[in-house]
Amino acid sequence: MSIDQYKSVKKNIPLIPLRGMSVFPYMVIHFDVGREKSINALEKAMIEDSLIFLCSQKDATIDEPTSEDFYHIGTVSKIKQMLKLPGGSIRVLVEGLNRGKILEINKDESYLEAEIEEMVYEPEELEKNEKIEAAMRLVLKDFEEYITLSNKVSPDLILTVSEIEDPGRFADVIASYIYLKEEENQKILEAFNFYERLEILHGILQKEIEILKIEEQINQRVKKQITKVQKEYYLREQMKAIQSELGEEDELIEEIEEYKSKIEKIKMPEEVKQKALKEINRLYKLSPNSAETGVIRTYLDWIVELPWDKETKDKVNIKKSRDILNNDHYGLYDVKERILEYIAIRKLTKDMKGPILCLVGPPGVGKTSIAKSIAKSLNRNFVRMSLGGVRDEAEIRGHRRTYVGALPGRIISSIKKAGSKNPVFLFDEIDKLNSDFRGDPASALLEVLDPEQNNTFTDHFLEAPFDLSQVFFITTANTTATIPRPLLDRMEIIRISGYTEEEKLQIGLNYLLPKQLKEHGLKENNLELSKEAIRDIINNYTREAGVRELERNIANICRKAAKRIVEEDVKTVRVNRGNLDKYLGGAKYRYEMVGKTHEVGVATGLAWTTVGGDTLSIEVNCMKGTGKVQLTGQLGDVMKESAMAGLSYIRSISEILDIEENFYKEMDIHIHVPEGAIPKDGPSAGITMATAVISALMNKPINKDVAMTGEITLRGRVLPVGGIKEKVLAAHRAGIKKIILPYENKKDLEEIPSKVRKKIEFVLVKKMDDVLEHALVEEDDENENH
């Protein structure tokens, strides 16, 4: 039925905008009226023919609506009954008659009145087609499902609705019984076409059914969970009763009381105590067979076993501490002095926060063992944690208790192992830390190694702060290059350079030999190892900055001596320079000694390696060619760049040096650094390569007794380099008499032992001119040498 099949009747009737509700034709409903204009409209309607036009407000919060604030399509209704309520409001019962449309609103201050176009039709005149019949069946089916899912509508209503033949009334009756939003009610009201109205109602009902289904699913799930919880509670109460009968509950209570007693006795921060007591209450409430109880027990065991209030008393005696350090280690004066300074401050003040020392040096110089000596001299417990290859942040901070098998990190584990809150804590190999997808352990260490923060170090497992400010942290590293800058900034660097030959000799005689004799069950008179033999071991069987390889070789001699004593029944085994090869085999290393003659194009450079210093011969050949420069000997990029900088400098002063001006076009230059299988890099061979090239181009020999190190610039300035002590010791070992060093390395000469300083002449240079003056040999000097 289209809109033109309605009979249109125009009439002027009072109007009431309804808040939060809609009225459909054939619908009987009551509502309360409180607004003055609405009450006046009711009274006006009752005086005339009891007809009133009801439409819905767009916004229910507006008290004084204008024509824009309510819908203009509503329902013409008849007032059936009015009842005055206390407070001045009126309860009114109305019956919806027909749809209506506002044509014009009449102006009146006391109430709203409008000219309404009422849409009236006679149901008997309607002819239902197949489409409308199908739509009615679908809507009835939807309504049945809606009633089944919703408990707000009586199931008996289906019978009443199914008997309605009129499609308009059918749709309006169903719409009046379902709970819809104002906008959806309005859509149905505004649908004058019956088929369209049924289609809209079908869509709305389908949507409501889906929502009700979801609500039902949620409701069932919640009910199931509540039922499960109630069941568990009931069973737990039963279990408690059974445990009480068997006497098992007493064991749990006894365990809980034991935890409480231990926690009360320990002087721990209030925050930690409250957390521990909270966990104890959780343990009591949980079922003894619950997986969570195991986690709580582990947590409480860690809390009560940590040394919250246990610390060792420092025995501050500088003389005794100095003796301990001297007895355990030879040399290392800077390190010992720094430790003695700390001990002296401990005597003057107890509040000083533990320092963080970083001992940096090559392998085998005694970094780890000196940390043990510090603990011994302070009368503190000692713990060591190796950081080499640690990639997981949880190794430092621990795992959260949500993980299966979670435990605290190795910091807290080591403190528990130490048994005191102020041990000497060694982080070994801090330069070998790594990071991957599991986090960055170096970042986790920032808090640990910061005296301003580590008094509240929080492990993920404990979830409570532990005071690390009394711990004496010591770290060791072979190099500072790989330590992250923020971490390096928190530590005091103490460099331990390699030992001299004399120092190694003293360490071998006074420390390593007695230790190895004891470990191999030998007495002092069972093995006689001469000084010369130890010196030969140092020079010919080891190549290291420390003494680890030296100790291994002494141990090797001890084993062979022990075998001879047992097998041949010998009382004393004597090892000297003459028979050393019988015990250790042929010499493994050779040190390049100074040449016998001055040579053209051969300069002696000084190199630093991880196992100490070494001398380096740099050879240059100049040949007729086309200006090619060849660099061999596995040279790194920095070293190649140094060579090119040197060549550019030589070209710029070729006239002064009296070198052929076009040498770079007419000659091929080949620079070679022997021992080509070993990679070499760094800028410190800059002046050595430049000197060798100048010597070859000028055909002037280089002094065989001179060694040099330093970086060269394009303008011929000589810049400082590192590793001076190790390089000078290597030069001394090779028989060098004069060493050319950058002027800015003057301060490094203080580190060189006085015995070595006396035997070598040091030349400090600022420019390449000074280098050539001391390195190149004039013809007269060369003849004298011959």
mmCIF file of C-alpha atoms in Angstrom, residues 476-710:
data_model
loop_
_atom_site.group_PDB
_atom_site.id
_atom_site.type_symbol
_atom_site.label_atom_id
_atom_site.label_comp_id
_atom_site.label_asym_id
_atom_site.label_seq_id
_atom_site.Cartn_x
_atom_site.Cartn_y
_atom_site.Cartn_z
ATOM 1 C CA THR A 476 88.364 -6.584 34.426
ATOM 2 C CA ALA A 477 88.863 -6.100 30.692
ATOM 3 C CA ASN A 478 91.519 -6.619 28.047
ATOM 4 C CA THR A 479 90.538 -3.402 26.268
ATOM 5 C CA THR A 480 88.184 -0.466 26.855
ATOM 6 C CA ALA A 481 87.352 -0.184 23.129
ATOM 7 C CA THR A 482 84.396 -2.612 23.315
ATOM 8 C CA ILE A 483 82.959 -1.389 26.639
ATOM 9 C CA PRO A 484 79.872 0.837 26.042
ATOM 10 C CA ARG A 485 80.621 4.492 26.871
ATOM 11 C CA PRO A 486 77.896 4.966 29.553
ATOM 12 C CA LEU A 487 79.231 1.873 31.371
ATOM 13 C CA LEU A 488 82.853 2.984 31.046
ATOM 14 C CA ASP A 489 81.915 6.388 32.469
ATOM 15 C CA ARG A 490 80.840 4.776 35.759
ATOM 16 C CA MET A 491 84.198 3.065 36.370
ATOM 17 C CA GLU A 492 87.656 4.185 37.423
ATOM 18 C CA ILE A 493 90.125 2.788 34.887
ATOM 19 C CA ILE A 494 93.404 1.364 36.206
ATOM 20 C CA ARG A 495 95.659 0.134 33.435
ATOM 21 C CA ILE A 496 97.908 -2.840 34.068
ATOM 22 C CA SER A 497 100.515 -3.053 31.321
ATOM 23 C CA GLY A 498 102.609 -6.101 30.479
ATOM 24 C CA TYR A 499 105.549 -7.179 32.623
ATOM 25 C CA THR A 500 109.168 -6.532 31.710
ATOM 26 C CA GLU A 501 111.530 -9.467 31.278
ATOM 27 C CA GLU A 502 112.998 -8.742 34.712
ATOM 28 C CA GLU A 503 109.555 -8.638 36.324
ATOM 29 C CA LYS A 504 108.594 -11.922 34.674
ATOM 30 C CA LEU A 505 111.827 -13.452 35.966
ATOM 31 C CA GLN A 506 111.046 -12.388 39.548
ATOM 32 C CA ILE A 507 107.437 -13.610 39.255
ATOM 33 C CA GLY A 508 108.636 -16.946 37.850
ATOM 34 C CA LEU A 509 111.198 -17.470 40.629
ATOM 35 C CA ASN A 510 109.274 -16.172 43.630
ATOM 36 C CA TYR A 511 105.628 -16.934 42.801
ATOM 37 C CA LEU A 512 105.093 -19.405 39.964
ATOM 38 C CA LEU A 513 107.820 -21.942 40.711
ATOM 39 C CA PRO A 514 106.910 -22.412 44.443
ATOM 40 C CA LYS A 515 103.202 -22.640 43.489
ATOM 41 C CA GLN A 516 103.802 -25.309 40.807
ATOM 42 C CA LEU A 517 106.146 -27.315 43.042
ATOM 43 C CA LYS A 518 103.393 -27.468 45.654
ATOM 44 C CA GLU A 519 100.690 -28.408 43.108
ATOM 45 C CA HIS A 520 102.846 -31.219 41.686
ATOM 46 C CA GLY A 521 103.806 -32.645 45.102
ATOM 47 C CA LEU A 522 107.494 -31.660 44.784
ATOM 48 C CA LYS A 523 109.766 -30.262 47.486
ATOM 49 C CA GLU A 524 112.188 -27.383 46.945
ATOM 50 C CA ASN A 525 115.198 -29.720 46.728
ATOM 51 C CA ASN A 526 113.474 -31.948 44.127
ATOM 52 C CA LEU A 527 113.791 -29.395 41.324
ATOM 53 C CA GLU A 528 116.449 -26.789 40.662
ATOM 54 C CA LEU A 529 115.417 -24.377 37.884
ATOM 55 C CA SER A 530 118.105 -21.816 37.118
ATOM 56 C CA LYS A 531 117.502 -18.102 36.514
ATOM 57 C CA GLU A 532 118.965 -18.371 33.007
ATOM 58 C CA ALA A 533 116.564 -21.224 32.202
ATOM 59 C CA ILE A 534 113.553 -19.122 33.281
ATOM 60 C CA ARG A 535 114.885 -16.181 31.252
ATOM 61 C CA ASP A 536 115.163 -18.471 28.199
ATOM 62 C CA ILE A 537 111.583 -19.708 28.770
ATOM 63 C CA ILE A 538 110.429 -16.067 28.839
ATOM 64 C CA ASN A 539 112.281 -15.140 25.630
ATOM 65 C CA ASN A 540 112.131 -18.308 23.541
ATOM 66 C CA TYR A 541 109.043 -20.229 24.700
ATOM 67 C CA THR A 542 106.500 -17.483 25.418
ATOM 68 C CA ARG A 543 105.235 -14.399 23.682
ATOM 69 C CA GLU A 544 102.842 -12.689 26.072
ATOM 70 C CA ALA A 545 102.376 -9.600 28.185
ATOM 71 C CA GLY A 546 101.394 -11.650 31.246
ATOM 72 C CA VAL A 547 102.843 -14.815 32.795
ATOM 73 C CA ARG A 548 100.199 -17.447 32.036
ATOM 74 C CA GLU A 549 102.242 -19.229 29.340
ATOM 75 C CA LEU A 550 105.332 -18.969 31.563
ATOM 76 C CA GLU A 551 103.423 -20.747 34.353
ATOM 77 C CA ARG A 552 102.313 -23.486 31.927
ATOM 78 C CA ASN A 553 105.908 -24.094 30.852
ATOM 79 C CA ILE A 554 107.105 -24.258 34.486
ATOM 80 C CA ALA A 555 104.253 -26.731 35.177
ATOM 81 C CA ASN A 556 105.415 -28.781 32.154
ATOM 82 C CA ILE A 557 108.963 -28.938 33.604
ATOM 83 C CA CYS A 558 107.533 -29.945 37.027
ATOM 84 C CA ARG A 559 105.569 -32.836 35.447
ATOM 85 C CA LYS A 560 108.606 -34.152 33.623
ATOM 86 C CA ALA A 561 110.745 -33.748 36.772
ATOM 87 C CA ALA A 562 108.133 -35.660 38.818
ATOM 88 C CA LYS A 563 108.175 -38.455 36.242
ATOM 89 C CA ARG A 564 111.997 -38.705 36.439
ATOM 90 C CA ILE A 565 111.963 -38.705 40.257
ATOM 91 C CA VAL A 566 109.446 -41.555 40.353
ATOM 92 C CA GLU A 567 110.757 -43.542 37.360
ATOM 93 C CA GLU A 568 114.522 -43.146 37.791
ATOM 94 C CA ASP A 569 114.547 -42.699 41.578
ATOM 95 C CA VAL A 570 116.396 -39.386 41.251
ATOM 96 C CA LYS A 571 116.388 -37.052 44.274
ATOM 97 C CA THR A 572 117.049 -33.745 42.474
ATOM 98 C CA VAL A 573 116.373 -32.700 38.901
ATOM 99 C CA ARG A 574 118.445 -29.772 37.633
ATOM 100 C CA VAL A 575 117.181 -27.729 34.692
ATOM 101 C CA ASN A 576 119.415 -25.051 33.180
ATOM 102 C CA ARG A 577 119.929 -23.261 29.871
ATOM 103 C CA GLY A 578 121.902 -26.199 28.481
ATOM 104 C CA ASN A 579 119.253 -28.927 28.942
ATOM 105 C CA LEU A 580 116.055 -26.808 28.757
ATOM 106 C CA ASP A 581 115.210 -28.100 25.269
ATOM 107 C CA LYS A 582 115.041 -31.672 26.667
ATOM 108 C CA TYR A 583 112.087 -30.621 28.795
ATOM 109 C CA LEU A 584 110.318 -28.111 26.547
ATOM 110 C CA GLY A 585 111.538 -29.013 23.070
ATOM 111 C CA GLY A 586 113.052 -26.509 20.636
ATOM 112 C CA ALA A 587 112.483 -22.758 20.997
ATOM 113 C CA LYS A 588 108.965 -21.742 19.801
ATOM 114 C CA TYR A 589 109.568 -18.028 19.209
ATOM 115 C CA ARG A 590 112.393 -15.809 18.026
ATOM 116 C CA TYR A 591 112.734 -12.117 18.691
ATOM 117 C CA GLU A 592 114.071 -10.053 15.862
ATOM 118 C CA MET A 593 117.375 -8.600 17.017
ATOM 119 C CA VAL A 594 119.090 -5.467 15.709
ATOM 120 C CA GLY A 595 120.823 -5.956 12.350
ATOM 121 C CA LYS A 596 124.606 -5.905 12.061
ATOM 122 C CA THR A 597 124.732 -3.149 9.450
ATOM 123 C CA HIS A 598 122.894 0.039 8.544
ATOM 124 C CA GLU A 599 120.585 -0.665 5.578
ATOM 125 C CA VAL A 600 118.924 1.463 2.911
ATOM 126 C CA GLY A 601 115.099 1.303 2.948
ATOM 127 C CA VAL A 602 114.834 -0.825 6.089
ATOM 128 C CA ALA A 603 113.412 0.939 9.180
ATOM 129 C CA THR A 604 112.623 -0.600 12.567
ATOM 130 C CA GLY A 605 109.145 0.232 13.827
ATOM 131 C CA LEU A 606 107.479 -0.600 17.142
ATOM 132 C CA ALA A 607 104.101 -2.343 17.355
ATOM 133 C CA TRP A 608 101.591 -3.040 20.118
ATOM 134 C CA THR A 609 99.785 -6.403 20.283
ATOM 135 C CA THR A 610 97.397 -7.934 22.798
ATOM 136 C CA VAL A 611 100.272 -9.973 24.192
ATOM 137 C CA GLY A 612 102.692 -7.048 24.546
ATOM 138 C CA GLY A 613 105.007 -5.056 22.270
ATOM 139 C CA ASP A 614 107.047 -6.168 19.266
ATOM 140 C CA THR A 615 109.553 -4.750 16.792
ATOM 141 C CA LEU A 616 108.594 -4.477 13.144
ATOM 142 C CA SER A 617 110.960 -4.158 10.166
ATOM 143 C CA ILE A 618 109.522 -2.121 7.325
ATOM 144 C CA GLU A 619 111.200 -2.657 3.961
ATOM 145 C CA VAL A 620 110.953 -0.364 0.903
ATOM 146 C CA ASN A 621 112.190 -0.957 -2.633
ATOM 147 C CA CYS A 622 112.186 1.710 -5.365
ATOM 148 C CA MET A 623 112.277 0.563 -8.976
ATOM 149 C CA LYS A 624 111.999 2.178 -12.412
ATOM 150 C CA GLY A 625 108.350 2.140 -13.385
ATOM 151 C CA THR A 626 105.214 4.188 -13.889
ATOM 152 C CA GLY A 627 104.515 5.481 -10.378
ATOM 153 C CA LYS A 628 102.704 2.470 -8.883
ATOM 154 C CA VAL A 629 102.604 2.104 -5.075
ATOM 155 C CA GLN A 630 102.313 -1.427 -3.722
ATOM 156 C CA LEU A 631 101.650 -2.265 -0.057
ATOM 157 C CA THR A 632 102.033 -5.862 1.157
ATOM 158 C CA GLY A 633 102.094 -7.718 4.479
ATOM 159 C CA GLN A 634 98.331 -7.892 5.304
ATOM 160 C CA LEU A 635 98.057 -4.187 6.116
ATOM 161 C CA GLY A 636 94.784 -2.708 7.365
ATOM 162 C CA ASP A 637 93.055 0.386 5.940
ATOM 163 C CA VAL A 638 94.474 2.772 8.575
ATOM 164 C CA MET A 639 98.032 1.574 7.943
ATOM 165 C CA LYS A 640 97.598 1.946 4.156
ATOM 166 C CA GLU A 641 96.278 5.475 4.647
ATOM 167 C CA SER A 642 99.307 6.297 6.835
ATOM 168 C CA ALA A 643 101.604 5.128 3.997
ATOM 169 C CA MET A 644 99.757 7.309 1.458
ATOM 170 C CA ALA A 645 99.930 10.341 3.812
ATOM 171 C CA GLY A 646 103.687 9.770 4.158
ATOM 172 C CA LEU A 647 104.134 9.605 0.349
ATOM 173 C CA SER A 648 102.170 12.845 -0.108
ATOM 174 C CA TYR A 649 104.393 14.534 2.481
ATOM 175 C CA ILE A 650 107.557 13.270 0.696
ATOM 176 C CA ARG A 651 106.286 14.662 -2.641
ATOM 177 C CA SER A 652 105.684 18.058 -1.000
ATOM 178 C CA ILE A 653 109.309 18.287 0.252
ATOM 179 C CA SER A 654 111.076 16.375 -2.556
ATOM 180 C CA GLU A 655 113.023 19.491 -3.531
ATOM 181 C CA ILE A 656 114.334 20.003 0.040
ATOM 182 C CA LEU A 657 115.338 16.342 0.307
ATOM 183 C CA ASP A 658 117.030 16.516 -3.106
ATOM 184 C CA ILE A 659 114.837 13.719 -4.460
ATOM 185 C CA GLU A 660 113.984 13.514 -8.175
ATOM 186 C CA GLU A 661 110.926 15.747 -8.617
ATOM 187 C CA ASN A 662 108.999 13.271 -10.789
ATOM 188 C CA PHE A 663 109.832 10.173 -8.700
ATOM 189 C CA TYR A 664 106.103 9.491 -8.183
ATOM 190 C CA LYS A 665 105.683 9.191 -11.971
ATOM 191 C CA GLU A 666 108.866 7.399 -12.940
ATOM 192 C CA MET A 667 109.386 4.974 -10.035
ATOM 193 C CA ASP A 668 107.370 2.123 -8.541
ATOM 194 C CA ILE A 669 107.474 2.002 -4.731
ATOM 195 C CA HIS A 670 106.911 -1.278 -2.907
ATOM 196 C CA ILE A 671 106.382 -1.130 0.889
ATOM 197 C CA HIS A 672 106.468 -4.486 2.656
ATOM 198 C CA VAL A 673 106.050 -5.428 6.325
ATOM 199 C CA PRO A 674 107.468 -8.943 6.979
ATOM 200 C CA GLU A 675 105.512 -11.753 8.669
ATOM 201 C CA GLY A 676 102.883 -11.236 6.002
ATOM 202 C CA ALA A 677 100.536 -13.872 7.440
ATOM 203 C CA ILE A 678 99.825 -11.666 10.469
ATOM 204 C CA PRO A 679 97.285 -8.831 9.919
ATOM 205 C CA LYS A 680 98.577 -5.393 10.922
ATOM 206 C CA ASP A 681 96.816 -2.060 11.325
ATOM 207 C CA GLY A 682 97.002 1.297 13.059
ATOM 208 C CA PRO A 683 98.554 4.724 12.460
ATOM 209 C CA SER A 684 101.684 4.301 14.638
ATOM 210 C CA ALA A 685 103.879 3.013 11.764
ATOM 211 C CA GLY A 686 103.388 6.283 9.845
ATOM 212 C CA ILE A 687 106.830 7.838 10.517
ATOM 213 C CA THR A 688 108.548 4.436 10.131
ATOM 214 C CA MET A 689 107.135 3.888 6.615
ATOM 215 C CA ALA A 690 107.900 7.484 5.600
ATOM 216 C CA THR A 691 111.512 7.159 6.852
ATOM 217 C CA ALA A 692 111.979 3.874 4.958
ATOM 218 C CA VAL A 693 110.641 5.418 1.709
ATOM 219 C CA ILE A 694 112.861 8.533 2.064
ATOM 220 C CA SER A 695 115.877 6.282 2.772
ATOM 221 C CA ALA A 696 115.189 4.236 -0.381
ATOM 222 C CA LEU A 697 114.632 7.318 -2.577
ATOM 223 C CA MET A 698 117.738 9.142 -1.266
ATOM 224 C CA ASN A 699 119.744 5.925 -1.126
ATOM 225 C CA LYS A 700 120.741 6.785 2.452
ATOM 226 C CA PRO A 701 120.914 3.990 5.074
ATOM 227 C CA ILE A 702 118.902 3.993 8.325
ATOM 228 C CA ASN A 703 120.641 3.593 11.681
ATOM 229 C CA LYS A 704 120.295 -0.044 12.762
ATOM 230 C CA ASP A 705 120.212 0.971 16.464
ATOM 231 C CA VAL A 706 117.191 3.255 16.027
ATOM 232 C CA ALA A 707 113.515 2.230 16.384
ATOM 233 C CA MET A 708 110.569 4.571 16.044
ATOM 234 C CA THR A 709 106.808 4.923 16.447
ATOM 235 C CA GLY A 710 104.426 7.786 15.692
#
